[in-house]
Short mmCIF file of C-alpha atoms in Angstrom, two decimals:
data_model
loop_
_atom_site.label_atom_id
_atom_site.label_comp_id
_atom_site.label_asym_id
_atom_site.label_seq_id
_atom_site.Cartn_x
_atom_site.Cartn_y
_atom_site.Cartn_z
CA UNK T 240 0.23 0.40 0.10
CA UNK T 241 2.96 2.37 0.92
CA UNK T 242 4.42 1.36 -2.46
CA UNK T 243 1.34 2.46 -4.26
CA UNK T 244 1.28 5.65 -2.21
CA UNK T 245 4.61 6.81 -3.12
CA UNK T 246 4.08 6.15 -6.94
CA UNK T 247 0.72 8.16 -6.95
CA UNK T 248 2.13 10.62 -5.46
CA UNK T 249 5.11 10.66 -8.63
CA UNK T 250 2.79 10.29 -10.98
CA UNK T 251 0.55 13.23 -10.01
CA UNK T 252 3.78 15.08 -9.57
CA UNK T 253 4.86 14.33 -12.72
CA UNK T 254 1.58 15.16 -14.16
CA UNK T 255 1.74 18.35 -12.75
CA UNK T 256 5.30 19.03 -13.83
CA UNK T 257 3.69 18.16 -17.73
CA UNK T 258 1.13 20.52 -17.59
CA UNK T 259 3.17 23.76 -15.98
CA UNK T 260 5.74 22.93 -18.67
CA UNK T 261 3.40 22.55 -21.97
CA UNK T 262 1.86 25.61 -20.91
CA UNK T 263 4.84 27.81 -20.91
CA UNK T 264 5.55 26.41 -23.96
CA UNK T 265 1.84 27.31 -25.17
CA UNK T 266 2.49 30.38 -24.27
CA UNK T 267 5.52 30.77 -25.62
CA UNK T 268 4.37 29.58 -28.76
CA UNK T 269 1.28 31.77 -28.52
CA UNK T 270 3.60 35.32 -28.36
CA UNK T 271 5.77 34.33 -30.88
CA UNK T 272 2.86 33.97 -33.64
CA UNK T 273 2.15 37.15 -31.98
CA UNK T 274 5.00 38.60 -33.36
CA UNK T 275 4.93 37.16 -35.97
CA UNK T 276 1.56 38.99 -37.41
CA UNK T 277 2.46 42.02 -36.08
CA UNK T 278 5.68 42.07 -38.12
CA UNK T 279 3.98 40.81 -40.61
CA UNK T 280 1.64 43.74 -40.13
CA UNK T 281 4.24 45.91 -39.78
CA UNK T 282 5.72 44.99 -43.64
CA UNK T 283 2.24 45.21 -45.37
CA UNK T 284 1.64 49.08 -43.62
CA UNK T 285 5.48 49.73 -45.26
CA UNK T 286 4.52 48.73 -47.88
CA UNK T 287 1.27 50.82 -48.17
CA UNK T 288 3.49 54.23 -46.94
CA UNK T 289 5.97 53.15 -49.20
CA UNK T 290 3.55 53.62 -52.33
CA UNK T 291 1.83 56.68 -51.07
CA UNK T 292 4.64 58.67 -50.36
CA UNK T 293 6.44 57.74 -53.95
CA UNK T 294 2.96 58.99 -54.93
CA UNK T 295 4.22 61.87 -54.00
CA UNK T 296 7.39 61.95 -55.52
CA UNK T 297 5.27 61.34 -58.74
CA UNK T 298 3.08 64.53 -58.21
CA UNK T 299 6.31 66.73 -57.92
CA UNK T 300 7.36 65.75 -61.40
CA UNK T 301 4.36 65.16 -63.22
CA UNK T 302 4.17 68.88 -62.10
CA UNK T 303 7.46 70.05 -62.50
CA UNK T 304 7.42 68.93 -66.67
CA UNK T 305 4.51 71.61 -66.54
CA UNK T 306 6.70 74.78 -65.31
CA UNK T 307 9.67 73.58 -67.32
CA UNK T 308 8.11 74.41 -70.77
CA UNK T 309 10.46 76.60 -72.76
CA UNK T 310 7.88 79.37 -74.00
CA UNK T 311 6.45 79.76 -70.80
CA UNK T 312 5.00 78.48 -67.39
CA UNK T 313 1.61 76.68 -67.06
CA UNK T 314 0.46 78.38 -64.22
CA UNK T 315 -3.27 77.80 -65.01
CA UNK T 316 -2.59 74.10 -66.04
CA UNK T 317 -0.45 73.71 -62.67
CA UNK T 318 -2.79 75.17 -60.50
CA UNK T 319 -5.87 72.62 -62.03
CA UNK T 320 -3.23 69.92 -61.43
CA UNK T 321 -2.84 70.66 -57.66
CA UNK T 322 -6.32 70.90 -57.36
CA UNK T 323 -6.95 67.71 -59.24
CA UNK T 324 -3.99 66.32 -56.15
CA UNK T 325 -5.28 67.70 -53.28
CA UNK T 326 -9.09 66.38 -53.95
CA UNK T 327 -7.74 62.43 -54.59
CA UNK T 328 -5.01 62.69 -51.98
CA UNK T 329 -6.77 64.44 -48.81
CA UNK T 330 -3.11 64.06 -47.18
CA UNK T 331 -1.70 66.25 -49.42
CA UNK T 332 -2.89 69.53 -47.47
CA UNK T 333 -1.12 71.74 -50.18
CA UNK T 334 0.66 72.56 -53.23
CA UNK T 335 2.51 75.53 -53.60
CA UNK T 336 5.29 76.63 -56.63
CA UNK T 337 7.06 79.63 -55.57
CA UNK T 338 10.15 81.65 -57.13
CA UNK T 339 12.62 84.03 -56.23
CA UNK T 340 15.42 86.19 -56.67
CA UNK T 341 18.48 85.23 -54.55
CA UNK T 342 17.93 82.00 -51.96
CA UNK T 343 19.67 83.89 -49.37
CA UNK T 344 18.02 87.16 -49.80
CA UNK T 345 14.19 87.88 -47.41
CA UNK T 346 12.89 89.83 -50.18
CA UNK T 347 12.07 88.94 -54.19
CA UNK T 348 10.09 85.51 -52.43
CA UNK T 349 6.71 85.18 -54.05
CA UNK T 350 3.99 82.39 -54.61
CA UNK T 351 2.82 81.90 -58.15
CA UNK T 352 0.79 79.10 -57.44
CA UNK T 353 -0.98 77.83 -54.39
CA UNK T 354 -3.95 75.45 -53.38
CA UNK T 355 -4.33 75.05 -49.51
CA UNK T 356 -7.00 73.13 -47.33
CA UNK T 357 -9.20 75.72 -46.14
CA UNK T 358 -8.25 76.88 -42.57
CA UNK T 359 -4.21 75.59 -43.77
CA UNK T 360 -2.22 78.55 -42.43
CA UNK T 361 -0.65 80.18 -45.77
CA UNK T 362 2.83 78.78 -47.03
CA UNK T 363 6.14 81.70 -45.73
CA UNK T 364 8.15 81.38 -48.82
CA UNK T 365 11.04 82.86 -47.61
CA UNK T 366 11.57 80.56 -44.52
CA UNK T 367 12.42 77.93 -47.00
CA UNK T 368 15.22 79.80 -48.74
CA UNK T 369 18.18 77.66 -46.28
CA UNK T 370 16.58 74.60 -47.49
CA UNK T 371 16.13 75.40 -51.10
CA UNK T 372 19.52 77.01 -51.45
CA UNK T 373 21.04 73.38 -50.12
CA UNK T 374 19.25 71.09 -51.79
CA UNK T 375 20.16 69.20 -55.08
CA UNK T 376 18.10 70.67 -58.96
CA UNK T 377 15.23 67.31 -59.25
CA UNK T 378 16.02 66.11 -55.84
CA UNK T 379 13.48 66.16 -53.28
CA UNK T 380 13.95 67.01 -49.88
CA UNK T 381 11.66 66.62 -46.74
CA UNK T 382 11.54 69.94 -43.87
CA UNK T 383 9.44 70.00 -41.20
CA UNK T 384 8.17 73.90 -40.61
CA UNK T 385 7.15 73.05 -37.06
CA UNK T 386 8.31 70.37 -34.72
CA UNK T 387 6.24 68.25 -33.39
CA UNK T 388 3.05 68.64 -35.17
CA UNK T 389 2.08 65.84 -37.79
CA UNK T 390 2.45 67.47 -41.36
CA UNK T 391 5.95 68.45 -43.09
CA UNK T 392 6.79 69.85 -46.66
CA UNK T 393 8.62 68.12 -49.25
CA UNK T 394 10.32 70.72 -51.37
CA UNK T 395 11.68 70.02 -54.82
CA UNK T 396 13.76 72.45 -56.68
CA UNK T 397 13.51 72.52 -60.42
CA UNK T 398 16.52 72.79 -62.21
CA UNK T 399 17.83 76.54 -63.13
CA UNK T 400 16.77 76.14 -66.92
CA UNK T 401 12.81 76.75 -65.89
CA UNK T 402 14.23 79.82 -63.99
CA UNK T 403 14.10 80.10 -59.99
CA UNK T 404 11.18 77.80 -58.95
CA UNK T 405 10.15 75.64 -56.49
CA UNK T 406 7.73 72.58 -55.97
CA UNK T 407 6.10 72.43 -52.46
CA UNK T 408 3.60 69.34 -50.62
CA UNK T 409 1.90 69.95 -47.51
CA UNK T 410 1.89 66.26 -46.19
CA UNK T 411 -0.38 65.00 -43.03
CA UNK T 412 0.76 62.23 -41.59
CA UNK T 413 -1.92 61.05 -40.22
CA UNK T 414 -3.40 60.76 -43.41
CA UNK T 415 -0.79 58.38 -44.53
CA UNK T 416 -3.05 55.38 -43.50
CA UNK T 417 -6.50 55.10 -42.71
CA UNK T 418 -7.50 53.24 -38.82
CA UNK T 419 -9.24 50.45 -40.73
CA UNK T 420 -6.29 49.95 -42.57
CA UNK T 421 -4.73 48.26 -39.78
CA UNK T 422 -4.95 45.21 -37.53
CA UNK T 423 -7.26 45.36 -34.80
CA UNK T 424 -5.68 46.27 -31.36
CA UNK T 425 -2.58 48.13 -32.96
CA UNK T 426 -1.08 51.75 -33.09
CA UNK T 427 0.91 52.68 -35.57
CA UNK T 428 3.67 55.90 -34.57
CA UNK T 429 5.18 58.19 -37.56
CA UNK T 430 7.90 60.02 -37.31
CA UNK T 431 10.22 62.45 -39.75
CA UNK T 432 12.41 64.81 -37.97
CA UNK T 433 10.62 66.52 -35.84
CA UNK T 434 6.55 65.69 -37.16
CA UNK T 435 5.15 62.87 -35.80
CA UNK T 436 1.22 61.15 -36.01
CA UNK T 437 -0.53 58.61 -34.31
CA UNK T 438 -2.86 56.52 -35.09
CA UNK T 439 -5.18 53.92 -32.95
CA UNK T 440 -7.32 50.77 -34.44
CA UNK T 441 -8.82 49.90 -30.89
CA UNK T 442 -5.42 49.70 -29.21
CA UNK T 443 -5.41 48.77 -25.85
CA UNK T 444 -3.55 51.11 -23.49
CA UNK T 445 -0.56 49.38 -21.30
CA UNK T 446 -2.09 47.26 -18.96
CA UNK T 447 -0.76 46.80 -15.21
CA UNK T 448 -0.63 43.22 -13.69
CA UNK T 449 0.72 40.19 -14.68
CA UNK T 450 -0.05 40.20 -18.43
CA UNK T 451 1.67 39.62 -21.87
CA UNK T 452 4.42 41.87 -22.62
CA UNK T 453 4.27 44.93 -25.08
CA UNK T 454 5.41 44.31 -28.46
CA UNK T 455 6.34 46.63 -31.23
CA UNK T 456 8.04 46.33 -34.52
CA UNK T 457 10.11 49.03 -36.28
CA UNK T 458 10.07 49.90 -39.95
CA UNK T 459 12.65 52.78 -41.76
CA UNK T 460 11.41 53.97 -45.07
CA UNK T 461 14.26 53.50 -48.02
CA UNK T 462 13.30 57.04 -49.33
CA UNK T 463 15.39 59.95 -49.59
CA UNK T 464 13.63 62.70 -49.66
CA UNK T 465 10.87 61.67 -47.20
CA UNK T 466 12.85 59.24 -44.70
CA UNK T 467 9.33 57.93 -42.55
CA UNK T 468 10.37 56.01 -39.57
CA UNK T 469 7.37 53.51 -38.46
CA UNK T 470 6.33 51.86 -35.16
CA UNK T 471 3.90 49.20 -35.71
CA UNK T 472 2.84 48.15 -31.65
CA UNK T 473 -0.08 46.42 -29.53
CA UNK T 474 -0.17 45.53 -25.81
CA UNK T 475 -2.19 41.84 -26.24
CA UNK T 476 -4.38 40.52 -23.12
CA UNK T 477 -4.50 36.83 -21.84
CA UNK T 478 -6.92 36.53 -24.73
CA UNK T 479 -5.30 37.83 -27.52
CA UNK T 480 -3.21 34.18 -27.04
CA UNK T 481 -6.36 32.62 -27.46
CA UNK T 482 -4.39 29.50 -25.04
CA UNK T 483 -7.82 28.02 -23.60
CA UNK T 484 -7.86 25.26 -26.79
CA UNK T 485 -4.71 24.56 -26.51
CA UNK T 486 -4.20 24.74 -23.06
CA UNK T 487 -7.59 22.48 -22.46
CA UNK T 488 -6.11 19.90 -25.42
CA UNK T 489 -3.20 19.67 -23.16
CA UNK T 490 -4.45 18.53 -20.12
CA UNK T 491 -6.59 15.99 -21.89
CA UNK T 492 -3.18 14.11 -22.92
CA UNK T 493 -1.17 14.75 -20.09
CA UNK T 494 -4.79 13.18 -18.69
CA UNK T 495 -4.31 10.33 -20.75
CA UNK T 496 -0.55 10.03 -20.34
CA UNK T 497 -0.55 9.66 -16.72
CA UNK T 498 -3.65 7.17 -16.64
CA UNK T 499 -0.95 5.37 -19.49
CA UNK T 500 1.65 6.36 -16.83
CA UNK T 501 -0.51 4.34 -14.14
CA UNK T 502 -1.62 1.62 -16.32
CA UNK T 503 2.42 0.41 -16.78
CA UNK T 504 3.30 0.94 -13.41
CA UNK T 505 0.80 -1.54 -11.97
CA UNK T 506 1.64 -3.35 -15.38
CA UNK T 507 6.01 -3.38 -14.43
CA UNK T 508 4.21 -4.06 -10.61
CA UNK T 509 2.47 -6.90 -11.77
CA UNK T 510 6.18 -8.05 -13.95
CA UNK T 511 7.80 -7.89 -10.42
CA UNK T 512 5.03 -10.03 -9.12
CA UNK T 513 5.33 -12.17 -12.13
CA UNK T 514 9.27 -12.41 -11.88
CA UNK T 515 9.26 -12.93 -8.60
CA UNK T 516 6.76 -15.88 -9.00
CA UNK T 517 8.91 -17.25 -12.39
CA UNK T 518 12.03 -17.24 -9.93
CA UNK T 519 10.26 -19.61 -7.27
CA UNK T 520 8.77 -21.24 -9.97
CA UNK T 521 12.32 -21.58 -11.48
CA UNK T 522 13.43 -22.89 -8.08
CA UNK T 523 11.04 -26.00 -8.49
CA UNK T 524 12.30 -26.72 -11.87
CA UNK T 525 15.68 -26.96 -10.54
CA UNK T 526 14.48 -29.17 -7.58
CA UNK T 527 12.44 -31.24 -10.28
CA UNK T 528 15.55 -31.83 -11.97
CA UNK T 529 17.83 -32.39 -9.71
CA UNK T 530 15.00 -35.25 -8.75
CA UNK T 531 14.90 -36.40 -12.49
CA UNK T 532 18.91 -36.39 -12.20
CA UNK T 533 19.17 -38.55 -9.63
CA UNK T 534 15.90 -41.04 -11.07
CA UNK T 535 17.82 -40.96 -14.13
CA UNK T 536 20.66 -42.24 -12.40
CA UNK T 537 19.15 -44.60 -10.47
CA UNK T 538 17.30 -46.09 -14.59
CA UNK T 539 20.83 -46.09 -15.49
CA UNK T 540 21.87 -48.61 -12.06
CA UNK T 541 19.27 -50.36 -12.96
CA UNK T 542 19.91 -50.77 -16.89
CA UNK T 543 23.75 -51.01 -16.41
CA UNK T 544 22.45 -54.68 -13.75
CA UNK T 545 19.96 -55.57 -16.89
CA UNK T 546 22.28 -55.11 -19.63
CA UNK T 547 25.37 -56.79 -18.44
CA UNK T 548 23.06 -59.61 -17.91
CA UNK T 549 21.10 -58.94 -21.26
CA UNK T 550 24.75 -59.05 -22.88
CA UNK T 551 25.78 -61.86 -21.17
CA UNK T 552 23.23 -63.88 -22.83
CA UNK T 553 22.72 -62.44 -26.11
CA UNK T 554 26.91 -62.15 -26.89
CA UNK T 555 27.24 -66.54 -27.49
CA UNK T 556 24.14 -66.75 -28.68
CA UNK T 557 24.75 -63.94 -32.49
CA UNK T 558 28.27 -64.46 -32.87
CA UNK T 559 27.03 -68.58 -33.65
CA UNK T 560 24.62 -67.12 -35.45
CA UNK T 561 26.31 -64.56 -37.61
CA UNK T 562 29.27 -67.48 -37.54
CA UNK T 563 26.85 -70.24 -39.40
CA UNK T 564 24.88 -67.94 -40.97
CA UNK T 565 28.12 -66.88 -42.78
CA UNK T 566 28.86 -69.91 -42.78
CA UNK T 567 25.93 -71.05 -44.74
CA UNK T 568 26.29 -68.41 -47.01
CA UNK T 569 29.84 -69.47 -48.04
CA UNK T 570 28.11 -73.36 -48.94
CA UNK T 571 25.25 -71.71 -50.60
CA UNK T 572 27.40 -71.15 -53.29
CA UNK T 573 28.83 -74.73 -53.62
CA UNK T 574 27.34 -76.83 -56.49
CA UNK T 575 24.39 -79.63 -55.68
CA UNK T 576 23.05 -77.14 -53.02
CA UNK T 577 19.26 -75.14 -53.51
CA UNK T 578 20.86 -71.70 -52.92
CA UNK T 579 17.71 -69.95 -52.79
CA UNK T 580 16.06 -71.34 -49.84
CA UNK T 581 19.27 -71.41 -47.89
CA UNK T 582 20.31 -67.60 -49.10
CA UNK T 583 16.55 -66.50 -47.76
CA UNK T 584 16.85 -68.74 -44.27
CA UNK T 585 20.30 -66.85 -44.11
CA UNK T 586 19.38 -63.55 -44.77
CA UNK T 587 16.68 -64.30 -41.98
CA UNK T 588 19.03 -65.19 -39.36
CA UNK T 589 21.65 -62.07 -40.31
CA UNK T 590 18.35 -60.14 -40.16
CA UNK T 591 17.55 -61.29 -36.63
CA UNK T 592 20.93 -61.02 -35.53
CA UNK T 593 21.11 -57.42 -36.13
CA UNK T 594 17.78 -56.63 -35.24
CA UNK T 595 19.05 -57.82 -31.82
CA UNK T 596 22.09 -55.58 -31.87
CA UNK T 597 19.96 -52.52 -32.98
CA UNK T 598 18.20 -53.40 -29.80
CA UNK T 599 21.50 -53.06 -27.58
CA UNK T 600 22.15 -50.11 -29.12
CA UNK T 601 18.84 -48.25 -28.49
CA UNK T 602 19.11 -49.47 -24.77
CA UNK T 603 22.59 -47.81 -24.61
CA UNK T 604 20.61 -44.50 -26.28
CA UNK T 605 18.05 -44.99 -23.87
CA UNK T 606 21.34 -45.17 -20.48
CA UNK T 607 23.47 -41.98 -22.00
CA UNK T 608 22.13 -38.68 -21.71
CA UNK T 609 25.55 -37.01 -24.09
CA UNK T 610 24.84 -34.81 -26.93
CA UNK T 611 26.18 -36.83 -30.77
CA UNK T 612 30.10 -37.42 -30.61
CA UNK T 613 32.31 -36.08 -33.50
CA UNK T 614 33.45 -38.66 -35.87
CA UNK T 615 35.39 -38.84 -39.05
CA UNK T 616 33.00 -38.26 -41.34
CA UNK T 617 33.13 -38.30 -45.15
CA UNK T 618 31.68 -35.02 -46.24
CA UNK T 619 31.24 -36.07 -50.18
CA UNK T 620 29.41 -39.16 -48.92
CA UNK T 621 27.17 -36.75 -47.10
CA UNK T 622 26.72 -34.37 -50.14
CA UNK T 623 25.98 -37.97 -52.41
CA UNK T 624 22.89 -38.41 -49.86
CA UNK T 625 21.55 -35.30 -49.48
CA UNK T 626 21.77 -34.88 -53.70
CA UNK T 627 19.75 -38.38 -53.99
CA UNK T 628 17.53 -37.26 -51.03
CA UNK T 629 16.36 -33.26 -52.46
CA UNK T 630 16.61 -34.68 -56.22
CA UNK T 631 13.35 -35.56 -56.81
CA UNK T 632 12.02 -31.78 -54.80
CA UNK T 633 14.75 -30.12 -56.49
CA UNK T 634 13.32 -31.53 -60.30
CA UNK T 635 9.49 -30.24 -59.79
CA UNK T 636 11.02 -27.07 -58.48
CA UNK T 637 12.90 -26.81 -61.94
CA UNK T 638 16.15 -26.05 -59.93
CA UNK T 639 19.47 -28.13 -61.25
CA UNK T 640 21.81 -29.01 -57.82
CA UNK T 641 25.62 -28.98 -59.53
CA UNK T 642 28.00 -31.06 -56.63
CA UNK T 643 32.19 -29.71 -56.83
CA UNK T 644 34.52 -31.95 -55.26
CA UNK T 645 37.91 -32.06 -54.65
CA UNK T 646 39.25 -35.27 -55.23
CA UNK T 647 39.45 -36.77 -52.09
CA UNK T 648 36.54 -34.95 -50.37
CA UNK T 649 37.46 -33.43 -46.87
CA UNK T 650 36.84 -35.40 -43.92
CA UNK T 651 35.87 -33.40 -41.28
CA UNK T 652 35.45 -34.07 -37.77
CA UNK T 653 31.34 -34.09 -37.53
CA UNK T 654 28.41 -36.02 -36.79
CA UNK T 655 27.11 -37.12 -40.10
CA UNK T 656 23.64 -36.27 -39.20
CA UNK T 657 23.97 -33.30 -38.11
CA UNK T 658 26.58 -32.25 -41.44
CA UNK T 659 24.06 -33.37 -43.67
CA UNK T 660 21.24 -31.66 -41.61
CA UNK T 661 23.41 -28.50 -41.76
CA UNK T 662 23.53 -28.63 -46.08
CA UNK T 663 20.07 -29.80 -46.44
CA UNK T 664 18.71 -26.35 -44.71
CA UNK T 665 21.31 -24.23 -46.94
CA UNK T 666 20.45 -26.06 -49.58
CA UNK T 667 16.35 -25.92 -49.31
CA UNK T 668 16.93 -21.74 -48.48
CA UNK T 669 19.04 -21.30 -51.29
CA UNK T 670 16.21 -23.73 -53.30
CA UNK T 671 13.25 -20.92 -51.84
CA UNK T 672 15.22 -18.12 -53.07
CA UNK T 673 15.04 -19.07 -56.81
CA UNK T 674 11.42 -19.34 -56.81
CA UNK T 675 11.57 -15.20 -57.86
CA UNK T 676 14.08 -16.29 -61.02
CA UNK T 677 13.33 -17.16 -63.99
CA UNK T 678 14.03 -21.64 -64.96
CA UNK T 679 16.79 -20.91 -66.77
CA UNK T 680 19.14 -19.41 -63.94
CA UNK T 681 17.86 -21.86 -61.23
CA UNK T 682 21.07 -22.82 -60.15
CA UNK T 683 22.92 -24.07 -57.09
CA UNK T 684 26.72 -25.47 -56.81
CA UNK T 685 27.85 -27.00 -53.80
CA UNK T 686 31.31 -26.96 -53.54
CA UNK T 687 33.46 -29.28 -51.18
CA UNK T 688 36.96 -28.49 -50.86
CA UNK T 689 39.74 -28.02 -48.10
CA UNK T 690 40.96 -23.95 -46.83
CA UNK T 691 43.01 -22.46 -44.10
CA UNK T 692 43.05 -25.90 -42.68
CA UNK T 693 39.32 -26.72 -42.54
CA UNK T 694 37.11 -28.57 -44.07
CA UNK T 695 34.68 -25.93 -46.52
CA UNK T 696 31.61 -26.43 -47.26
CA UNK T 697 30.00 -23.82 -50.10
CA UNK T 698 26.15 -23.59 -51.02
CA UNK T 699 26.19 -20.84 -53.77
CA UNK T 700 22.94 -20.01 -56.21
CA UNK T 701 21.99 -17.44 -58.51
CA UNK T 702 19.02 -15.59 -56.81
CA UNK T 703 18.15 -12.03 -55.53
CA UNK T 704 20.91 -12.58 -52.73
CA UNK T 705 19.94 -11.45 -49.13
CA UNK T 706 18.93 -8.05 -48.54
CA UNK T 707 21.52 -5.27 -47.41
CA UNK T 708 19.99 -4.83 -44.10
CA UNK T 709 19.32 -8.57 -43.14
CA UNK T 710 22.39 -9.85 -43.89
CA UNK T 711 24.45 -8.74 -40.64
CA UNK T 712 21.17 -10.44 -38.67
CA UNK T 713 20.73 -13.58 -41.23
CA UNK T 714 21.71 -16.34 -38.71
CA UNK T 715 19.56 -15.20 -35.74
CA UNK T 716 16.69 -17.01 -34.85
CA UNK T 717 13.00 -15.75 -35.48
CA UNK T 718 14.60 -13.12 -38.17
CA UNK T 719 13.11 -14.02 -41.90
CA UNK T 720 13.34 -12.44 -44.74
CA UNK T 721 10.25 -15.21 -45.98
CA UNK T 722 6.94 -14.45 -46.05
CA UNK T 723 6.16 -18.19 -43.95
CA UNK T 724 9.41 -18.32 -42.45
CA UNK T 725 10.42 -18.86 -39.18
CA UNK T 726 13.92 -18.04 -39.36
CA UNK T 727 15.37 -21.07 -37.24
CA UNK T 728 16.81 -22.59 -40.01
CA UNK T 729 19.75 -21.29 -40.56
CA UNK T 730 20.24 -20.18 -36.25
CA UNK T 731 19.73 -24.43 -35.86
CA UNK T 732 23.09 -24.39 -38.28
CA UNK T 733 25.17 -21.54 -36.42
CA UNK T 734 24.62 -23.95 -33.33
CA UNK T 735 25.36 -27.46 -35.09
CA UNK T 736 28.79 -25.72 -36.83
CA UNK T 737 29.66 -23.26 -33.38
CA UNK T 738 29.34 -26.67 -31.86
CA UNK T 739 31.80 -28.64 -33.96
CA UNK T 740 34.03 -26.31 -33.40
CA UNK T 741 33.75 -24.53 -36.87
CA UNK T 742 31.94 -21.27 -38.68
CA UNK T 743 29.38 -20.17 -40.92
CA UNK T 744 29.61 -16.63 -42.94
CA UNK T 745 26.96 -15.21 -45.52
CA UNK T 746 27.81 -12.79 -48.69
CA UNK T 747 26.33 -11.62 -51.57
CA UNK T 748 27.94 -12.53 -55.25
CA UNK T 749 29.40 -10.33 -56.63
CA UNK T 750 27.80 -11.75 -59.79
CA UNK T 751 24.13 -11.95 -57.79
CA UNK T 752 23.08 -14.33 -55.53
CA UNK T 753 23.94 -15.44 -52.28
CA UNK T 754 26.94 -17.60 -50.56
CA UNK T 755 27.26 -19.27 -47.64
CA UNK T 756 30.48 -20.89 -46.42
CA UNK T 757 30.53 -23.67 -43.35
CA UNK T 758 34.03 -24.69 -41.73
CA UNK T 759 34.99 -27.36 -40.37
CA UNK T 760 37.52 -28.80 -38.40
CA UNK T 761 39.11 -32.04 -40.61
CA UNK T 762 39.38 -35.28 -38.69
CA UNK T 763 42.84 -36.20 -39.61
CA UNK T 764 43.67 -33.02 -36.77
CA UNK T 765 41.73 -34.10 -34.24
CA UNK T 766 42.96 -38.11 -34.46
CA UNK T 767 44.05 -39.50 -31.13
CA UNK T 768 47.69 -40.61 -30.78
CA UNK T 769 45.95 -44.05 -29.96
CA UNK T 770 43.84 -44.01 -33.09
CA UNK T 771 45.10 -46.05 -36.30
CA UNK T 772 46.46 -43.76 -39.03
CA UNK T 773 45.86 -44.59 -42.83
#
């Protein structure tokens, strides 16, 4: 119970930490989204303002063309264009064409054309003397007549060929952008030198207490004559972050994870209990195995006594039976005898004698508890047995099995039956792999020779080979690229080969297909000094 209570506290704490961390992540993501939206809006507003101040330059250029006529200045036409500009562009409060005798002189200034908004004070040309004198002909410059006010003057001095003339636009910064052209909840501040203007679109005032931080995006317009800086800002509230649904989803997901973690914890606890039960079962199994060993020892003792009696009883009759049967077989070849009848009887005697020997062999196998022992095994004979055993099945599949062996064939130190099992599994796997290739390419080569002081068995085919990602795991149990394969054949081969101090490897042939190589100890290297040598 205490363990379960402690686990519940840990899970609850982990859930709380997860929720808090998720909330922080969602909060930061929401702030980043608002900042990205504000940056995008600032770029859009900057593009809009840039387009409009470029229109100012275009207006000055069109009126300058009217003022630079070679014969005369078209004052009336300039006055009409100025009125049309003011009518269509409310932000342009005044359009003036002024002339002078000396820019630096206080006298001689005159206004040739003036179209200004009602109530707007008239332009004082002589106050622009320094600005006009410093301006390059044809390039507009801006100046602020009254710092702190939202308007500025855009001055364009005409080339000397047109006379001592300059065009002046009076522009209201506050009219450059309409409030409904801004995102809701934002404030736009425009500044050009000392002129400044602010435009609100439902902007909230600075908030007190715990609230999201204020954010702003600043842009500087690349216009030499009208270098306007704009600043788009907002003071977001908690509602602007739109965290309701994400937080609810976070809580639901975290609760689901908490439930899953609790389920896993319960399963782990049960697994611990199951491991304890399994350990107790293993201990009981070991006791049972010890009891079986004792029973086996008792059975061996009993069988030893019985076998010694049976061997004593069967030894002389079997010897006599074999001796008489062999003598009868020799007499059967003499003239005057009935060979067929005698041969049948004697063959029956030989068969019965061998059966008695088989009984004794099975008794010895019953008493023994050891794995198959290695012995000298002619691999050529084993290969011949496999060819005979698998010939019909391979022919039915259209597979040709070719055997290439040195003469004499290598003799390995291995159990004959298990060596045949290794060859059988490798040939069968190769035949399965050839099922996807044309009939003329269905060929398996079984090679037998010696290499590096070992007996070598090589089984190669012309199939598709082993997949590269499967090749390192081909000998692992239960790993197979066959649809119905269990992945045990090659694992059994590896177990058999390693048991007899050999090795097995797999590779893909450069020309296509797979190659499996088995190395086994040679029998001549394993003979004991007591064994006779050839």
